[in-house]
mmCIF file of C-alpha atoms in Angstrom:
data_model
loop_
_atom_site.group_PDB
_atom_site.id
_atom_site.type_symbol
_atom_site.label_atom_id
_atom_site.label_comp_id
_atom_site.label_asym_id
_atom_site.label_seq_id
_atom_site.Cartn_x
_atom_site.Cartn_y
_atom_site.Cartn_z
ATOM 1 C CA UNK K 1145 -72.223 -116.759 122.393
ATOM 2 C CA UNK K 1146 -68.810 -117.774 124.426
ATOM 3 C CA UNK K 1147 -65.857 -117.876 121.914
ATOM 4 C CA UNK K 1148 -63.652 -121.191 123.257
ATOM 5 C CA UNK K 1149 -59.879 -121.884 121.986
ATOM 6 C CA UNK K 1150 -61.202 -125.155 120.289
ATOM 7 C CA UNK K 1151 -64.852 -123.031 119.204
ATOM 8 C CA UNK K 1152 -67.679 -121.848 120.703
ATOM 9 C CA UNK K 1153 -70.941 -122.379 122.943
ATOM 10 C CA UNK K 1154 -74.089 -120.644 123.653
ATOM 11 C CA UNK K 1155 -76.267 -121.248 125.613
ATOM 12 C CA UNK K 1156 -80.340 -121.277 125.278
ATOM 13 C CA UNK K 1157 -81.545 -122.321 128.328
ATOM 14 C CA UNK K 1158 -80.400 -121.828 131.790
ATOM 15 C CA UNK K 1159 -83.005 -122.741 134.591
ATOM 16 C CA UNK K 1160 -82.472 -124.252 138.221
ATOM 17 C CA UNK K 1161 -83.014 -127.901 136.856
ATOM 18 C CA UNK K 1162 -81.596 -128.114 132.953
ATOM 19 C CA UNK K 1163 -78.998 -126.324 130.903
ATOM 20 C CA UNK K 1164 -78.645 -126.716 127.279
ATOM 21 C CA UNK K 1165 -76.000 -125.471 124.895
ATOM 22 C CA UNK K 1166 -75.318 -125.241 121.434
ATOM 23 C CA UNK K 1167 -71.595 -126.346 121.186
ATOM 24 C CA UNK K 1168 -69.439 -125.548 117.717
ATOM 25 C CA UNK K 1169 -66.018 -127.513 117.769
ATOM 26 C CA UNK K 1170 -64.007 -126.905 114.731
ATOM 27 C CA UNK K 1171 -61.962 -129.465 113.161
ATOM 28 C CA UNK K 1172 -59.269 -130.677 114.427
ATOM 29 C CA UNK K 1173 -59.960 -128.979 118.447
ATOM 30 C CA UNK K 1174 -60.362 -131.019 121.325
ATOM 31 C CA UNK K 1175 -62.495 -129.775 124.485
ATOM 32 C CA UNK K 1176 -60.057 -131.417 127.613
ATOM 33 C CA UNK K 1177 -60.647 -134.228 129.298
ATOM 34 C CA UNK K 1178 -62.758 -134.387 132.131
ATOM 35 C CA UNK K 1179 -65.439 -135.296 134.541
ATOM 36 C CA UNK K 1180 -67.959 -133.450 135.628
ATOM 37 C CA UNK K 1181 -68.834 -134.874 139.868
ATOM 38 C CA UNK K 1182 -72.054 -133.501 139.685
ATOM 39 C CA UNK K 1183 -73.652 -132.896 136.214
ATOM 40 C CA UNK K 1184 -75.408 -135.499 133.964
ATOM 41 C CA UNK K 1185 -75.537 -134.352 130.352
ATOM 42 C CA UNK K 1186 -76.190 -135.830 126.829
ATOM 43 C CA UNK K 1187 -75.196 -134.953 123.477
ATOM 44 C CA UNK K 1188 -76.790 -134.857 120.190
ATOM 45 C CA UNK K 1189 -74.524 -134.068 117.271
ATOM 46 C CA UNK K 1190 -76.849 -131.964 114.225
ATOM 47 C CA UNK K 1191 -73.827 -131.065 111.918
ATOM 48 C CA UNK K 1192 -70.529 -132.467 111.093
ATOM 49 C CA UNK K 1193 -68.612 -135.125 112.722
ATOM 50 C CA UNK K 1194 -66.919 -135.598 116.414
ATOM 51 C CA UNK K 1195 -64.863 -138.821 118.377
ATOM 52 C CA UNK K 1196 -66.278 -138.859 121.957
ATOM 53 C CA UNK K 1197 -63.252 -140.367 124.313
ATOM 54 C CA UNK K 1198 -65.373 -141.632 127.239
ATOM 55 C CA UNK K 1199 -64.374 -143.727 129.307
ATOM 56 C CA UNK K 1200 -66.206 -147.676 130.114
ATOM 57 C CA UNK K 1201 -67.719 -148.862 133.097
ATOM 58 C CA UNK K 1202 -64.294 -150.755 133.337
ATOM 59 C CA UNK K 1203 -62.087 -147.512 133.445
ATOM 60 C CA UNK K 1204 -61.158 -147.630 130.104
ATOM 61 C CA UNK K 1205 -61.677 -145.311 127.307
ATOM 62 C CA UNK K 1206 -63.501 -146.017 124.413
ATOM 63 C CA UNK K 1207 -63.540 -143.657 121.377
ATOM 64 C CA UNK K 1208 -67.491 -143.152 119.610
ATOM 65 C CA UNK K 1209 -67.486 -141.456 116.126
ATOM 66 C CA UNK K 1210 -71.043 -139.720 116.115
ATOM 67 C CA UNK K 1211 -72.863 -138.096 112.815
ATOM 68 C CA UNK K 1212 -75.894 -135.785 113.109
ATOM 69 C CA UNK K 1213 -78.957 -137.408 115.061
ATOM 70 C CA UNK K 1214 -76.595 -139.532 117.244
ATOM 71 C CA UNK K 1215 -76.234 -138.890 120.406
ATOM 72 C CA UNK K 1216 -74.672 -140.238 123.578
ATOM 73 C CA UNK K 1217 -75.157 -139.788 127.594
ATOM 74 C CA UNK K 1218 -72.342 -138.941 130.140
ATOM 75 C CA UNK K 1219 -73.521 -140.298 133.647
ATOM 76 C CA UNK K 1220 -71.116 -137.544 136.222
ATOM 77 C CA UNK K 1221 -67.316 -139.013 136.949
ATOM 78 C CA UNK K 1222 -67.047 -140.341 133.637
ATOM 79 C CA UNK K 1223 -63.939 -139.049 132.133
ATOM 80 C CA UNK K 1224 -64.862 -138.101 128.893
ATOM 81 C CA UNK K 1225 -63.531 -135.773 126.014
ATOM 82 C CA UNK K 1226 -64.695 -134.421 122.540
ATOM 83 C CA UNK K 1227 -63.115 -133.953 119.522
ATOM 84 C CA UNK K 1228 -63.494 -132.270 115.978
ATOM 85 C CA UNK K 1229 -62.912 -134.539 113.268
ATOM 86 C CA UNK K 1230 -64.805 -132.311 111.187
ATOM 87 C CA UNK K 1231 -66.356 -128.963 112.053
ATOM 88 C CA UNK K 1232 -69.029 -130.334 113.803
ATOM 89 C CA UNK K 1233 -72.044 -128.766 116.238
ATOM 90 C CA UNK K 1234 -74.256 -130.760 119.020
ATOM 91 C CA UNK K 1235 -76.807 -130.023 121.302
ATOM 92 C CA UNK K 1236 -75.788 -130.780 125.297
ATOM 93 C CA UNK K 1237 -78.949 -130.795 127.485
ATOM 94 C CA UNK K 1238 -77.487 -131.187 131.292
ATOM 95 C CA UNK K 1239 -78.664 -131.069 134.960
ATOM 96 C CA UNK K 1240 -77.642 -127.607 136.218
ATOM 97 C CA UNK K 1241 -74.485 -126.969 137.384
ATOM 98 C CA UNK K 1242 -72.519 -124.919 134.972
ATOM 99 C CA UNK K 1243 -69.114 -124.310 137.284
ATOM 100 C CA UNK K 1244 -68.861 -128.897 137.792
ATOM 101 C CA UNK K 1245 -65.822 -129.168 135.308
ATOM 102 C CA UNK K 1246 -62.728 -130.989 136.313
ATOM 103 C CA UNK K 1247 -59.705 -131.149 133.833
ATOM 104 C CA UNK K 1248 -57.843 -133.656 133.716
ATOM 105 C CA UNK K 1249 -55.693 -132.913 130.242
ATOM 106 C CA UNK K 1250 -56.079 -129.932 128.222
ATOM 107 C CA UNK K 1251 -53.983 -128.965 124.817
ATOM 108 C CA UNK K 1252 -54.477 -124.884 125.667
ATOM 109 C CA UNK K 1253 -53.346 -125.021 128.824
ATOM 110 C CA UNK K 1254 -56.256 -125.201 131.167
ATOM 111 C CA UNK K 1255 -56.083 -127.282 134.098
ATOM 112 C CA UNK K 1256 -58.205 -128.771 137.094
ATOM 113 C CA UNK K 1257 -61.075 -127.561 138.159
ATOM 114 C CA UNK K 1258 -62.302 -124.294 136.078
ATOM 115 C CA UNK K 1259 -64.985 -122.763 134.556
ATOM 116 C CA UNK K 1260 -63.430 -120.879 131.765
#
């Protein structure tokens, strides 16, 4: 388990073909506004509720409330951010590019391309 300023993540599968994580976001906390150059990911909420801010095809940010059983795909190049409306957990299954994170805005002071 890796502690993060917004909660924690636990990688349960790391292969040369895919990556699987369980991600826990504390209520009221958020991940950075970010995008991935290559990483293609799908999220599945299993506990609580989160708001997914996701860039649409016109470049506008849209907010989607996700609750248990709901999923969304995030394709490479799409800006996105997850916000814990309440304490929540979700599975993230993605292509294997672990270090492919470009941060655009981060309330914890982490900026730019980073893996922390």
